[in-house]
Amino acid sequence: MRIVKTVLSIGAIAFLLYLFTFYMDGKMGVILIAFMIIPPLASLFMALYARSRIHVSFDCDGYVSKGKELPVHVKVEKEGVFPLAVVEFIVSASEVFEKNERVCRLSVASSDPVDYVCTLKTFAGGNGEVSIKGIYSCGFLGFMKFKVRTELPKPVSVGVIPDIPEIKASSQLFRSISDIVLTSDEEEENDTTMLYSANTSPGYEHRDYVQGDPLKRINWKLSSKKKKLMVRLDEAASTVQPVLILDLYRRSTADVIASVGREEMILRSVFGLLTLIVQQGIACTFIYRGVSGETICESVDNPAYPMQLLLRVLSVKVVPNERINTAGFEKAACACVIATTDTSGDFSTVTDRISDKESASIIVPEPETAVSAGIPLWYLDSDNNFKMV
């Protein structure tokens, strides 16, 4: 259709020049014909000449906070000193940014590289991508446009950091998790006491806490009695760690904008809860999907570590129709929390691996109408409180 419009436009101009030259003013008509032919031909030559001599590269930060603008620095270089036509390129961004495409045009007349800064406004938290979608050599006021033959620069992954809420320790979901951990810890200590009476040697040895010791090895009950922090010398406390599983699932048929909103809500919920758990001195295990699709299991016992994990999660692109694979991670846990964007379809492949469903919970982006697999559902409300569906 575009070619047809171009042909019709050129035909109309040629017809007007014919009428003007042969029926109105021949001398002026010849000048107009020369003006309408020579500049387009020269511009066409410059546009075609530039197709193999234009090189575009760009750079931007790997992370940006939600609501902030991401500056994208684009550099356009050319080969040789011959002036080139106008260069058009399209800066494309994924759905976590407000405007997905920006068309930019630059004149490359001098031999020096031309720098251009394009700013993108973030829309939602999550993993995003910035790329140069197309590069064109244009001529004659933009009527001519040819795709360049040089290679396009590789896309850059950008993590948009959402606002992580500060969840109160009085939250019902956290209280249920901490109660399970406390009960499991007391049962483990009782087992240790029985071991002591049978073997006349204590199951645990303790020493004073030293800065840098893992918080998961602090014996809080003994510490409260001695009024100072006491650390276990073995790893027995690791068996009472709660497990948090992040399942960022996106259906290929789902609306992308809505999916991005649900993913941001899950990120806020799970990392708000993870931060609270660790700040309260409870070490936990966090399971998430890596860059190559592998399942990664991390032990979190430092209050600064959740933010590092968040940046790792934001560097991973969400692949449609792929859930977290927890096969091989069925180790003992006192409590299990699954944060997912979608409880339908094959979500049972995640919940079926939970041995003790009475100690399990599921975090969803918003209130659901049905409970999945007999496990209670929770969501984070507008006041940053977890509520049961």
Coordinates of C-alpha atoms in Angstrom, one line a residue, residues 257-385:
I257 CA 0.3 -5.4 30.7
A258 CA -1.9 -7.2 33.2
S259 CA 0.8 -9.9 33.6
V260 CA 3.4 -7.3 34.4
G261 CA 1.2 -5.8 37.1
R262 CA 0.7 -9.2 38.7
E263 CA 4.4 -9.9 38.6
E264 CA 5.2 -6.6 40.3
M265 CA 2.7 -7.3 43.0
I266 CA 4.2 -10.8 43.7
L267 CA 7.7 -9.3 43.8
R268 CA 6.6 -6.7 46.4
S269 CA 4.8 -9.3 48.5
V270 CA 7.5 -12.0 48.6
F271 CA 10.4 -9.7 49.2
G272 CA 8.5 -7.7 51.8
L273 CA 7.9 -10.9 53.6
L274 CA 11.4 -12.2 53.1
T275 CA 12.9 -9.0 54.5
L276 CA 10.7 -9.2 57.6
I277 CA 11.5 -12.8 58.2
V278 CA 15.3 -12.2 58.1
Q279 CA 15.1 -9.0 60.1
Q280 CA 13.3 -11.0 62.9
G281 CA 16.3 -13.3 63.1
I282 CA 14.7 -16.3 61.2
A283 CA 17.0 -17.7 58.5
C284 CA 15.1 -19.1 55.5
T285 CA 15.6 -20.7 52.1
F286 CA 14.6 -18.8 48.9
I287 CA 14.0 -20.7 45.7
Y288 CA 13.8 -18.8 42.4
R289 CA 14.5 -19.2 38.6
G290 CA 18.0 -18.2 37.3
V291 CA 19.0 -16.6 34.0
S292 CA 19.5 -19.9 32.2
G293 CA 16.2 -21.3 33.4
E294 CA 17.8 -23.3 36.2
T295 CA 16.3 -23.4 39.7
I296 CA 18.5 -21.7 42.3
C297 CA 18.2 -22.3 46.1
E298 CA 19.7 -19.7 48.4
S299 CA 19.9 -19.6 52.2
V300 CA 19.1 -16.2 53.5
D301 CA 20.3 -15.1 57.0
N302 CA 21.5 -11.6 56.5
P303 CA 19.1 -8.6 56.5
A304 CA 21.0 -7.0 53.5
Y305 CA 20.8 -10.1 51.4
P306 CA 17.1 -9.9 50.2
M307 CA 17.9 -6.7 48.2
Q308 CA 20.8 -8.6 46.5
L309 CA 18.4 -11.4 45.7
L310 CA 15.9 -9.0 44.3
L311 CA 18.4 -7.6 41.8
R312 CA 19.2 -11.2 40.7
V313 CA 15.5 -11.9 40.2
L314 CA 15.0 -8.7 38.2
S315 CA 17.8 -9.7 35.8
V316 CA 15.9 -12.8 34.8
K317 CA 13.5 -12.6 31.8
V318 CA 10.0 -14.1 32.4
V319 CA 9.5 -16.9 29.9
P320 CA 5.8 -17.6 29.0
N321 CA 4.3 -20.9 30.1
E322 CA 7.3 -21.9 32.3
R323 CA 6.9 -22.5 36.0
I324 CA 9.6 -22.8 38.7
N325 CA 10.9 -26.4 38.8
T326 CA 11.3 -27.5 42.4
A327 CA 12.3 -31.1 41.6
G328 CA 15.3 -32.0 43.7
F329 CA 14.6 -29.4 46.4
E330 CA 12.2 -31.4 48.5
K331 CA 14.4 -31.1 51.6
A332 CA 12.8 -30.9 55.1
A333 CA 11.3 -27.5 55.9
C334 CA 9.1 -26.4 58.8
A335 CA 7.0 -24.1 56.6
C336 CA 6.6 -23.5 52.9
V337 CA 5.4 -20.3 51.2
I338 CA 4.8 -20.3 47.4
A339 CA 4.4 -16.9 45.8
T340 CA 2.8 -17.3 42.4
T341 CA 1.2 -15.1 39.8
D342 CA -1.2 -17.8 38.6
T343 CA -2.7 -20.8 40.5
S344 CA -4.4 -22.3 37.5
G345 CA -3.3 -24.8 35.0
D346 CA -0.3 -26.9 35.9
F347 CA 0.3 -25.1 39.3
S348 CA -0.2 -28.5 40.9
T349 CA 3.3 -29.5 39.7
V350 CA 4.6 -27.1 42.3
T351 CA 2.2 -27.9 45.2
D352 CA 2.3 -31.7 44.8
R353 CA 5.9 -31.7 46.0
I354 CA 4.9 -30.2 49.4
S355 CA 4.9 -33.0 51.9
D356 CA 3.2 -31.1 54.7
K357 CA 0.4 -29.0 53.3
E358 CA -0.8 -27.9 56.7
S359 CA 2.3 -25.8 57.1
A360 CA 2.1 -24.4 53.6
S361 CA 0.8 -21.1 52.3
I362 CA 0.3 -19.5 48.8
I363 CA 0.7 -15.8 48.1
V364 CA -1.3 -14.5 45.1
P365 CA -1.4 -11.0 43.5
E366 CA -5.0 -10.3 44.3
P367 CA -7.9 -12.1 46.0
E368 CA -8.9 -15.3 44.3
T369 CA -12.2 -17.1 44.3
A370 CA -10.9 -20.6 44.9
V371 CA -8.3 -22.2 47.2
S372 CA -5.8 -24.2 45.3
A373 CA -4.8 -27.7 46.4
G374 CA -6.3 -27.2 49.8
I375 CA -3.6 -24.7 50.8
P376 CA -4.7 -21.2 52.2
L377 CA -4.2 -18.2 49.9
W378 CA -2.9 -14.9 51.0
Y379 CA -2.6 -11.5 49.3
L380 CA -1.0 -8.1 50.2
D381 CA -3.7 -5.4 50.5
S382 CA -3.3 -1.7 49.9
D383 CA -2.2 -1.2 53.6
N384 CA 0.7 -3.7 53.1
N385 CA -1.0 -6.3 55.3

